[in-house]
């Protein structure tokens, strides 16, 4: 019997959100908090969840129980937008988006043609995700197929659910980083056949952003999407005002930035657009009508000076959204720090972001954005057993603050405001402990 066929049991304080909602105000009604709960897993999936005193009868005589009486256990964090090849260039100084790409990003990404080098960074990247409690991520690789192989191979070692793809880029980039419309189609098709649906791996068609793809390449990307309708699309949209103006110059025949992607068949329920800071009204309508999703990346938007994302509008327009770290323009792998910055971005716009809504966007809401809410995002029976054990008292200041927490929502908000990777005590992937903090 393999490890994932063995019954596993985790006891402790559990917090999750029982289902997706259509308004932020509905989240509190879906909160599920167990002071002394039990989670049972088998074959990597949740087979029972509820109060400890009701669950003991479901345990086999030989089951080992991981008990976390002082910690808080939540569903694994889901990162809806991150670049694994940019891991080593976090905190690159002084530029906004377009200059930042040319100065820092493109030179870094050239190294990933070397499979050995890609393997090293992929291992570091996956370990960093686990260390930060991230159990699923939607990931940009580079233009090189080697980078995709390296990442999926690293994820497979933990049975981790990642969505990733080869960048498609045939203009406005260094020659060493460009492909062609035909080679991008051919290479992406081969990678889809090799990786999509193998284990927990999923593939994303990945044009970097409209300016770096010719109309011919975007047409081929749309062809791939038509041929493989259960494959994802992952790209950037309306991050920076200079970028938007550039797109309008390059594609004058389209109504706007999003219309470029829509024209080539790249919108839809498995399409995720990073940033969307400056969407026009017609673009919000298109996002809603096509059931496309947004990745909100607050640390990146602040670091590059891109602008303040209007999170409130996603509820008004009924557009799916999840949180993204956007490493390496983003400044932390940790969704706790991402939530901290998301709160501030909303404050600057006169809006409030509650602890429960933050948890929603990092877990079940992000799963919905990735069209994975039937598989991930909470502790419902039948879902994949990805979860995180949080130490709320990782520092002396946190301990002092938590002693004064009025309730679980206040305790959670304090964690989101003050937390970082020191608060991640353990990360479980598919029912198995994949990371444990060394004390």
PDB file of N, CA, C and O in Angstrom, residues 274-309:
ATOM      1  N   UNK A 274      -3.700  38.409 -15.362  1.00  0.00           N
ATOM      2  CA  UNK A 274      -3.035  39.013 -14.211  1.00  0.00           C
ATOM      3  C   UNK A 274      -3.141  40.527 -14.254  1.00  0.00           C
ATOM      4  O   UNK A 274      -2.976  41.144 -15.313  1.00  0.00           O
ATOM      5  N   UNK A 275      -3.444  41.093 -13.107  1.00  0.00           N
ATOM      6  CA  UNK A 275      -3.426  42.528 -12.799  1.00  0.00           C
ATOM      7  C   UNK A 275      -4.756  43.226 -13.062  1.00  0.00           C
ATOM      8  O   UNK A 275      -5.479  43.543 -12.132  1.00  0.00           O
ATOM      9  N   UNK A 276      -5.055  43.579 -14.313  1.00  0.00           N
ATOM     10  CA  UNK A 276      -6.352  44.210 -14.624  1.00  0.00           C
ATOM     11  C   UNK A 276      -6.592  45.458 -13.777  1.00  0.00           C
ATOM     12  O   UNK A 276      -7.720  45.720 -13.336  1.00  0.00           O
ATOM     13  N   UNK A 277      -5.547  46.232 -13.568  1.00  0.00           N
ATOM     14  CA  UNK A 277      -5.645  47.413 -12.708  1.00  0.00           C
ATOM     15  C   UNK A 277      -6.479  48.512 -13.367  1.00  0.00           C
ATOM     16  O   UNK A 277      -7.190  49.252 -12.684  1.00  0.00           O
ATOM     17  N   UNK A 278      -6.421  48.601 -14.687  1.00  0.00           N
ATOM     18  CA  UNK A 278      -7.027  49.748 -15.380  1.00  0.00           C
ATOM     19  C   UNK A 278      -8.061  49.310 -16.413  1.00  0.00           C
ATOM     20  O   UNK A 278      -8.114  49.848 -17.524  1.00  0.00           O
ATOM     21  N   UNK A 279      -8.904  48.367 -16.081  1.00  0.00           N
ATOM     22  CA  UNK A 279      -9.916  47.906 -17.033  1.00  0.00           C
ATOM     23  C   UNK A 279     -10.952  48.992 -17.315  1.00  0.00           C
ATOM     24  O   UNK A 279     -11.362  49.730 -16.420  1.00  0.00           O
ATOM     25  N   UNK A 280     -11.387  49.041 -18.572  1.00  0.00           N
ATOM     26  CA  UNK A 280     -12.496  49.916 -18.954  1.00  0.00           C
ATOM     27  C   UNK A 280     -13.816  49.183 -18.731  1.00  0.00           C
ATOM     28  O   UNK A 280     -13.853  47.958 -18.569  1.00  0.00           O
ATOM     29  N   UNK A 281     -14.907  49.933 -18.721  1.00  0.00           N
ATOM     30  CA  UNK A 281     -16.211  49.332 -18.403  1.00  0.00           C
ATOM     31  C   UNK A 281     -16.556  48.179 -19.338  1.00  0.00           C
ATOM     32  O   UNK A 281     -17.047  47.139 -18.905  1.00  0.00           O
ATOM     33  N   UNK A 282     -16.286  48.359 -20.626  1.00  0.00           N
ATOM     34  CA  UNK A 282     -16.596  47.293 -21.585  1.00  0.00           C
ATOM     35  C   UNK A 282     -15.768  46.048 -21.300  1.00  0.00           C
ATOM     36  O   UNK A 282     -16.222  44.917 -21.531  1.00  0.00           O
ATOM     37  N   UNK A 283     -14.563  46.237 -20.775  1.00  0.00           N
ATOM     38  CA  UNK A 283     -13.707  45.097 -20.458  1.00  0.00           C
ATOM     39  C   UNK A 283     -14.216  44.351 -19.224  1.00  0.00           C
ATOM     40  O   UNK A 283     -14.164  43.120 -19.171  1.00  0.00           O
ATOM     41  N   UNK A 284     -14.714  45.085 -18.239  1.00  0.00           N
ATOM     42  CA  UNK A 284     -15.358  44.421 -17.100  1.00  0.00           C
ATOM     43  C   UNK A 284     -16.531  43.568 -17.562  1.00  0.00           C
ATOM     44  O   UNK A 284     -16.721  42.440 -17.098  1.00  0.00           O
ATOM     45  N   UNK A 285     -17.305  44.092 -18.470  1.00  0.00           N
ATOM     46  CA  UNK A 285     -18.456  43.335 -18.992  1.00  0.00           C
ATOM     47  C   UNK A 285     -17.996  42.085 -19.727  1.00  0.00           C
ATOM     48  O   UNK A 285     -18.591  41.007 -19.584  1.00  0.00           O
ATOM     49  N   UNK A 286     -16.941  42.208 -20.508  1.00  0.00           N
ATOM     50  CA  UNK A 286     -16.417  41.048 -21.241  1.00  0.00           C
ATOM     51  C   UNK A 286     -15.877  39.993 -20.276  1.00  0.00           C
ATOM     52  O   UNK A 286     -16.103  38.789 -20.471  1.00  0.00           O
ATOM     53  N   UNK A 287     -15.180  40.437 -19.230  1.00  0.00           N
ATOM     54  CA  UNK A 287     -14.679  39.488 -18.225  1.00  0.00           C
ATOM     55  C   UNK A 287     -15.836  38.705 -17.620  1.00  0.00           C
ATOM     56  O   UNK A 287     -15.768  37.478 -17.468  1.00  0.00           O
ATOM     57  N   UNK A 288     -16.904  39.415 -17.281  1.00  0.00           N
ATOM     58  CA  UNK A 288     -18.083  38.754 -16.691  1.00  0.00           C
ATOM     59  C   UNK A 288     -18.742  37.807 -17.694  1.00  0.00           C
ATOM     60  O   UNK A 288     -19.040  36.649 -17.375  1.00  0.00           O
ATOM     61  N   UNK A 289     -18.966  38.296 -18.887  1.00  0.00           N
ATOM     62  CA  UNK A 289     -19.717  37.517 -19.890  1.00  0.00           C
ATOM     63  C   UNK A 289     -18.975  36.257 -20.326  1.00  0.00           C
ATOM     64  O   UNK A 289     -19.613  35.262 -20.706  1.00  0.00           O
ATOM     65  N   UNK A 290     -17.657  36.293 -20.301  1.00  0.00           N
ATOM     66  CA  UNK A 290     -16.873  35.129 -20.726  1.00  0.00           C
ATOM     67  C   UNK A 290     -16.467  34.238 -19.549  1.00  0.00           C
ATOM     68  O   UNK A 290     -15.840  33.201 -19.752  1.00  0.00           O
ATOM     69  N   UNK A 291     -16.815  34.655 -18.324  1.00  0.00           N
ATOM     70  CA  UNK A 291     -16.446  33.916 -17.106  1.00  0.00           C
ATOM     71  C   UNK A 291     -14.941  33.803 -16.949  1.00  0.00           C
ATOM     72  O   UNK A 291     -14.423  32.815 -16.413  1.00  0.00           O
ATOM     73  N   UNK A 292     -14.215  34.817 -17.429  1.00  0.00           N
ATOM     74  CA  UNK A 292     -12.764  34.872 -17.249  1.00  0.00           C
ATOM     75  C   UNK A 292     -12.437  35.336 -15.831  1.00  0.00           C
ATOM     76  O   UNK A 292     -13.297  35.845 -15.115  1.00  0.00           O
ATOM     77  N   UNK A 293     -11.187  35.162 -15.427  1.00  0.00           N
ATOM     78  CA  UNK A 293     -10.790  35.466 -14.052  1.00  0.00           C
ATOM     79  C   UNK A 293      -9.623  36.442 -14.015  1.00  0.00           C
ATOM     80  O   UNK A 293      -8.853  36.569 -14.964  1.00  0.00           O
ATOM     81  N   UNK A 294      -9.506  37.100 -12.859  1.00  0.00           N
ATOM     82  CA  UNK A 294      -8.441  38.071 -12.605  1.00  0.00           C
ATOM     83  C   UNK A 294      -7.546  37.555 -11.489  1.00  0.00           C
ATOM     84  O   UNK A 294      -8.024  36.993 -10.504  1.00  0.00           O
ATOM     85  N   UNK A 295      -6.240  37.769 -11.637  1.00  0.00           N
ATOM     86  CA  UNK A 295      -5.292  37.560 -10.549  1.00  0.00           C
ATOM     87  C   UNK A 295      -4.894  38.927 -10.002  1.00  0.00           C
ATOM     88  O   UNK A 295      -4.286  39.736 -10.711  1.00  0.00           O
ATOM     89  N   UNK A 296      -5.277  39.201  -8.760  1.00  0.00           N
ATOM     90  CA  UNK A 296      -4.981  40.467  -8.083  1.00  0.00           C
ATOM     91  C   UNK A 296      -3.636  40.332  -7.386  1.00  0.00           C
ATOM     92  O   UNK A 296      -3.475  39.480  -6.509  1.00  0.00           O
ATOM     93  N   UNK A 297      -2.671  41.182  -7.769  1.00  0.00           N
ATOM     94  CA  UNK A 297      -1.283  41.050  -7.317  1.00  0.00           C
ATOM     95  C   UNK A 297      -0.822  42.334  -6.622  1.00  0.00           C
ATOM     96  O   UNK A 297      -0.090  43.145  -7.211  1.00  0.00           O
ATOM     97  N   UNK A 298      -1.228  42.542  -5.378  1.00  0.00           N
ATOM     98  CA  UNK A 298      -0.993  43.846  -4.745  1.00  0.00           C
ATOM     99  C   UNK A 298       0.465  44.202  -4.525  1.00  0.00           C
ATOM    100  O   UNK A 298       0.856  45.360  -4.722  1.00  0.00           O
ATOM    101  N   UNK A 299       1.328  43.236  -4.112  1.00  0.00           N
ATOM    102  CA  UNK A 299       2.707  43.637  -3.850  1.00  0.00           C
ATOM    103  C   UNK A 299       3.404  44.043  -5.143  1.00  0.00           C
ATOM    104  O   UNK A 299       4.216  44.974  -5.155  1.00  0.00           O
ATOM    105  N   UNK A 300       3.067  43.390  -6.236  1.00  0.00           N
ATOM    106  CA  UNK A 300       3.638  43.744  -7.533  1.00  0.00           C
ATOM    107  C   UNK A 300       3.124  45.098  -8.015  1.00  0.00           C
ATOM    108  O   UNK A 300       3.893  45.944  -8.486  1.00  0.00           O
ATOM    109  N   UNK A 301       1.824  45.312  -7.910  1.00  0.00           N
ATOM    110  CA  UNK A 301       1.234  46.579  -8.375  1.00  0.00           C
ATOM    111  C   UNK A 301       1.819  47.772  -7.623  1.00  0.00           C
ATOM    112  O   UNK A 301       2.042  48.837  -8.204  1.00  0.00           O
ATOM    113  N   UNK A 302       2.083  47.587  -6.331  1.00  0.00           N
ATOM    114  CA  UNK A 302       2.683  48.664  -5.547  1.00  0.00           C
ATOM    115  C   UNK A 302       4.164  48.814  -5.875  1.00  0.00           C
ATOM    116  O   UNK A 302       4.659  49.933  -6.043  1.00  0.00           O
ATOM    117  N   UNK A 303       4.879  47.702  -6.011  1.00  0.00           N
ATOM    118  CA  UNK A 303       6.321  47.760  -6.248  1.00  0.00           C
ATOM    119  C   UNK A 303       6.650  48.422  -7.585  1.00  0.00           C
ATOM    120  O   UNK A 303       7.596  49.218  -7.687  1.00  0.00           O
ATOM    121  N   UNK A 304       5.885  48.099  -8.619  1.00  0.00           N
ATOM    122  CA  UNK A 304       6.133  48.683  -9.947  1.00  0.00           C
ATOM    123  C   UNK A 304       5.375  49.987 -10.173  1.00  0.00           C
ATOM    124  O   UNK A 304       5.468  50.577 -11.252  1.00  0.00           O
ATOM    125  N   UNK A 305       4.608  50.413  -9.168  1.00  0.00           N
ATOM    126  CA  UNK A 305       3.862  51.662  -9.320  1.00  0.00           C
ATOM    127  C   UNK A 305       2.762  51.577 -10.356  1.00  0.00           C
ATOM    128  O   UNK A 305       2.427  52.568 -11.010  1.00  0.00           O
ATOM    129  N   UNK A 306       2.159  50.391 -10.513  1.00  0.00           N
ATOM    130  CA  UNK A 306       1.183  50.181 -11.585  1.00  0.00           C
ATOM    131  C   UNK A 306      -0.174  50.798 -11.274  1.00  0.00           C
ATOM    132  O   UNK A 306      -0.900  51.201 -12.176  1.00  0.00           O
ATOM    133  N   UNK A 307      -0.553  50.824  -9.993  1.00  0.00           N
ATOM    134  CA  UNK A 307      -1.850  51.374  -9.631  1.00  0.00           C
ATOM    135  C   UNK A 307      -2.541  50.525  -8.584  1.00  0.00           C
ATOM    136  O   UNK A 307      -1.995  49.530  -8.096  1.00  0.00           O
ATOM    137  N   UNK A 308      -3.761  50.938  -8.224  1.00  0.00           N
ATOM    138  CA  UNK A 308      -4.534  50.302  -7.161  1.00  0.00           C
ATOM    139  C   UNK A 308      -5.683  49.508  -7.775  1.00  0.00           C
ATOM    140  O   UNK A 308      -6.558  50.068  -8.423  1.00  0.00           O
ATOM    141  N   UNK A 309      -5.679  48.205  -7.567  1.00  0.00           N
ATOM    142  CA  UNK A 309      -6.705  47.346  -8.150  1.00  0.00           C
ATOM    143  C   UNK A 309      -8.037  47.525  -7.415  1.00  0.00           C
ATOM    144  O   UNK A 309      -8.086  47.422  -6.186  1.00  0.00           O
TER     145      UNK A 309
END
